[in-house]
Amino acid sequence: MVLSIRVCCIFKSDTIRSNYIDICAPEVLSLFTDNFDYQHLRRHFVKGLLLDDIMGYKIFTHEVHSSYAAKVDNFRSYDTISKDIIQRWTYPLVPDVQSFGNSVTKLERQGMYRASEAALSRTAEIGPFTVLGTGTTIGNNSKISNSVIGAGCNIGSNVLIEGSCIWNNVTIEDGCKLRYAIVCDGVIMKSGAVLEPGVVLSFKVIIGEKFVVPAYSKVSLFQQPTVQDSDEELEYADSSSAVAEISSAIITAGMPDGDLSSKAAESQWAPSEVGAGGAGYIWSVCEGGREEEWRHSVAPIPADKVTEITKAVEDDLELSFQDGGILPPSGELVASNVDSEDDNHEDPRDDSVYFEKEVEATFQRAVQENINEDNVILEVNSLRLSYNMTAADCAGAIFYSMMKSALEIPISSNSELHKNVVKVVTTWQKLLKYYLPSLDEEIEVILKFEEICLESAKEFSPLFSQILHFLYTKDIIQEEAILSWASEKEGADEADKVFVKQSEALIQWLENASEEESEEEE
C-alpha cells in the first residue's frame, strides 16, 4: 500500500521552502484509527511517516516553479505571505492587477501601491513596499513604511507606522506610533497611543489617549473564554494564541456595527487595559505560552531570542558530539576500546553495537532453522524500529552477518573462502537487496566491507576486489555505487586507498564500459 502525501514547495530566488500544504491519500484516515493523539500533524504524523518506510508508505514532493501557494496558520505566516504579495512573488495576484470595484491601484517607485482615491499630505513620507487603500487619508509629517493601509482609513498627523497591517475604516489620531502590529476593521486609536511590536487589535477596539499597549498583547471587545477547547489545545498547541484571536475576529466580524457599538457602550472597560476612554479586553497568554508569542507574531524575532536559539543549537551539537548523539558510520563491528574500570560497562553512545548483535543473532537463527527471507525482514524491521536505525544500518549489519557466516565454515585457502561467500550471498541476496533502496546504502555496504577487512575479519582482505566484483555481477552493488566510492576516496590518505588500488582493474573496466555506452548513445 502506498500512502501518498504531496508537500508542495515553492522556489524563491535560489532557495526552496515548504508552503505547508499537504494533500493526503485516503489511507491517512485509516492510520488515525490506531493513532489519534498527534498533537501536531506535520511535526509528528508526517515526520513519523518519513522515518518509517517499513510499511511501504511514500511521501512525494511537488515543486512549484511558476506558481505560488502558501498556508496561513498564524500571524507570522500571514505577515510573510502579505510581504510576498507586495513584493510581487505572487504575480499576477498583486495589488495593481487584482483591483476590486471601481478603484484602481497603481504601482509607484520603491514598490509602493496607491489607490487612485488615496489622499496624502505633501509632508507625509511613504516608504517602500507599502499599500494605501482607496479613500484613505494621511496627515502631515506622518511616516509609513513596509505596511498595508486598508480602505477608508484616516491617519492623522505625525503618525509613525512601520511593518504593520491596518485593515479597513481604521482611525489613527495624531501622534500615534505602531510598529509590527495588526489592526482590524473599525479600530480607533486616540492621540498619542502606542502599539508595541506584536500587538493585535480586534474589530472596533478603542485605545485611549497616550496609552501604550504592551508588546504581543491581543485586545478584543469580547472577554477571553475561560474554558479552552480541548481539540484546539491538542492540535494547535503551537499557535494557541493566534487561533484564539482569529476565533474572536470571526465572531466579531460577523456582528452588525450596531451590536458592537451597543456592546461597547454597555461594558465598563478597565483604563489599565486600554486607557481612559478606551474599549476592549487584553487577552492573557495561556500558561507556558508567553515564550512562544514571539514565534507566531508579526514582529521580528528579538535579538536576544536569536542569540538564545543560536546558542541552544550550538550546545545541542556539542552535546551530541560529546554524548555520541552523532553516531559513527553504520554498523560498528566492534565496540570501541574504552579504558574503564568496569569491564562490563558498554559504551552508551553506540546503540549500533547492540543492534548489530541482535541482527547477527537473527540471521544465524534464520540460517540454522531455514527461515523464509520475508520473515527475517519482518524481524529485522522490528529491531530497526526498536533501535531507531536506518536502511543503511540494516544493510551493514546484514552484510556483516553474512560475511561472518561465510567465515565460520572451515576453509583451507582463499578460494574456499570465496566460494563460501558466493554461496551465502547467493542464498540471502534478496534479504540484503531489500535494504539497498538507493546508491547511498550500496556505498555504505562497500565502506562496511572495507571496515570488515581492516578490523574484524582480515581474512577477506586479499579477496576484496573479487567479492566486490561478485556483488556487482549479482546486481547487489551497482556500477554507479562502485565508481562513487572510488571517487570519494580520491582525496583520502594512502592508507585509506588500499582497497581502491586493489580494485583498480574493476574500476577501470567499469569506467571504460560507461564511456563506451555514452559514445553509443551519441
PDB file of C-alpha atoms in Angstrom, residues 20 40 43 71-80 180-182 197-200 215-218 235-246 285-286 288-302 305 309:
ATOM      1  CA  TYR A  20       2.785  23.800   4.467  1.00  0.00           C
ATOM      2  CA  HIS A  40       0.914  18.433  15.545  1.00  0.00           C
ATOM      3  CA  ARG A  43       5.701  17.665  13.143  1.00  0.00           C
ATOM      4  CA  LYS A  71      -0.851  28.441   4.045  1.00  0.00           C
ATOM      5  CA  VAL A  72      -1.750  30.949   6.762  1.00  0.00           C
ATOM      6  CA  ASP A  73      -1.866  29.338  10.195  1.00  0.00           C
ATOM      7  CA  ASN A  74      -0.537  32.097  12.439  1.00  0.00           C
ATOM      8  CA  PHE A  75       0.203  35.803  12.374  1.00  0.00           C
ATOM      9  CA  ARG A  76       3.792  35.407  11.218  1.00  0.00           C
ATOM     10  CA  SER A  77       2.800  33.347   8.172  1.00  0.00           C
ATOM     11  CA  TYR A  78       0.059  35.895   7.456  1.00  0.00           C
ATOM     12  CA  ASP A  79       2.661  38.664   7.501  1.00  0.00           C
ATOM     13  CA  THR A  80       5.117  36.672   5.389  1.00  0.00           C
ATOM     14  CA  TYR A 180       4.759  45.486  13.607  1.00  0.00           C
ATOM     15  CA  ALA A 181       1.092  45.317  14.619  1.00  0.00           C
ATOM     16  CA  ILE A 182      -2.193  44.083  13.140  1.00  0.00           C
ATOM     17  CA  PRO A 197       5.656  45.133  18.411  1.00  0.00           C
ATOM     18  CA  GLY A 198       3.408  42.095  18.114  1.00  0.00           C
ATOM     19  CA  VAL A 199       0.137  43.756  19.178  1.00  0.00           C
ATOM     20  CA  VAL A 200      -3.145  42.630  17.583  1.00  0.00           C
ATOM     21  CA  ALA A 215       4.201  44.005  23.204  1.00  0.00           C
ATOM     22  CA  TYR A 216       2.439  40.863  21.942  1.00  0.00           C
ATOM     23  CA  SER A 217      -0.896  41.907  23.514  1.00  0.00           C
ATOM     24  CA  LYS A 218      -4.184  40.872  21.892  1.00  0.00           C
ATOM     25  CA  GLU A 235      -3.939  20.147  17.568  1.00  0.00           C
ATOM     26  CA  TYR A 236      -2.882  23.771  17.697  1.00  0.00           C
ATOM     27  CA  ALA A 237      -0.791  23.914  20.838  1.00  0.00           C
ATOM     28  CA  ASP A 238       1.963  25.753  19.000  1.00  0.00           C
ATOM     29  CA  SER A 239      -0.309  28.562  17.858  1.00  0.00           C
ATOM     30  CA  SER A 240      -2.962  28.755  20.560  1.00  0.00           C
ATOM     31  CA  SER A 241      -2.683  32.491  20.897  1.00  0.00           C
ATOM     32  CA  ALA A 242      -3.190  33.050  17.178  1.00  0.00           C
ATOM     33  CA  VAL A 243      -6.151  30.668  16.991  1.00  0.00           C
ATOM     34  CA  ALA A 244      -7.846  32.312  19.942  1.00  0.00           C
ATOM     35  CA  GLU A 245      -7.578  35.771  18.391  1.00  0.00           C
ATOM     36  CA  ILE A 246      -8.678  34.535  14.961  1.00  0.00           C
ATOM     37  CA  VAL A 285      -1.433  34.391  27.344  1.00  0.00           C
ATOM     38  CA  CYS A 286      -2.066  30.796  28.317  1.00  0.00           C
ATOM     39  CA  GLY A 288       3.622  28.463  29.337  1.00  0.00           C
ATOM     40  CA  GLY A 289       2.728  30.259  26.126  1.00  0.00           C
ATOM     41  CA  ARG A 290       4.390  33.624  26.707  1.00  0.00           C
ATOM     42  CA  GLU A 291       7.749  32.382  25.476  1.00  0.00           C
ATOM     43  CA  GLU A 292       6.044  31.192  22.279  1.00  0.00           C
ATOM     44  CA  GLU A 293       4.324  34.504  21.491  1.00  0.00           C
ATOM     45  CA  TRP A 294       7.265  35.879  19.542  1.00  0.00           C
ATOM     46  CA  ARG A 295       7.370  32.795  17.329  1.00  0.00           C
ATOM     47  CA  HIS A 296       3.925  33.468  15.842  1.00  0.00           C
ATOM     48  CA  SER A 297       3.925  37.253  15.941  1.00  0.00           C
ATOM     49  CA  VAL A 298       4.317  39.675  13.027  1.00  0.00           C
ATOM     50  CA  ALA A 299       7.142  41.319  14.971  1.00  0.00           C
ATOM     51  CA  PRO A 300      10.753  40.441  14.089  1.00  0.00           C
ATOM     52  CA  ILE A 301      12.330  37.846  16.336  1.00  0.00           C
ATOM     53  CA  PRO A 302      14.079  39.733  19.162  1.00  0.00           C
ATOM     54  CA  LYS A 305      15.932  35.244  21.189  1.00  0.00           C
ATOM     55  CA  ILE A 309      18.329  29.931  19.691  1.00  0.00           C
TER      56      ILE A 309
END
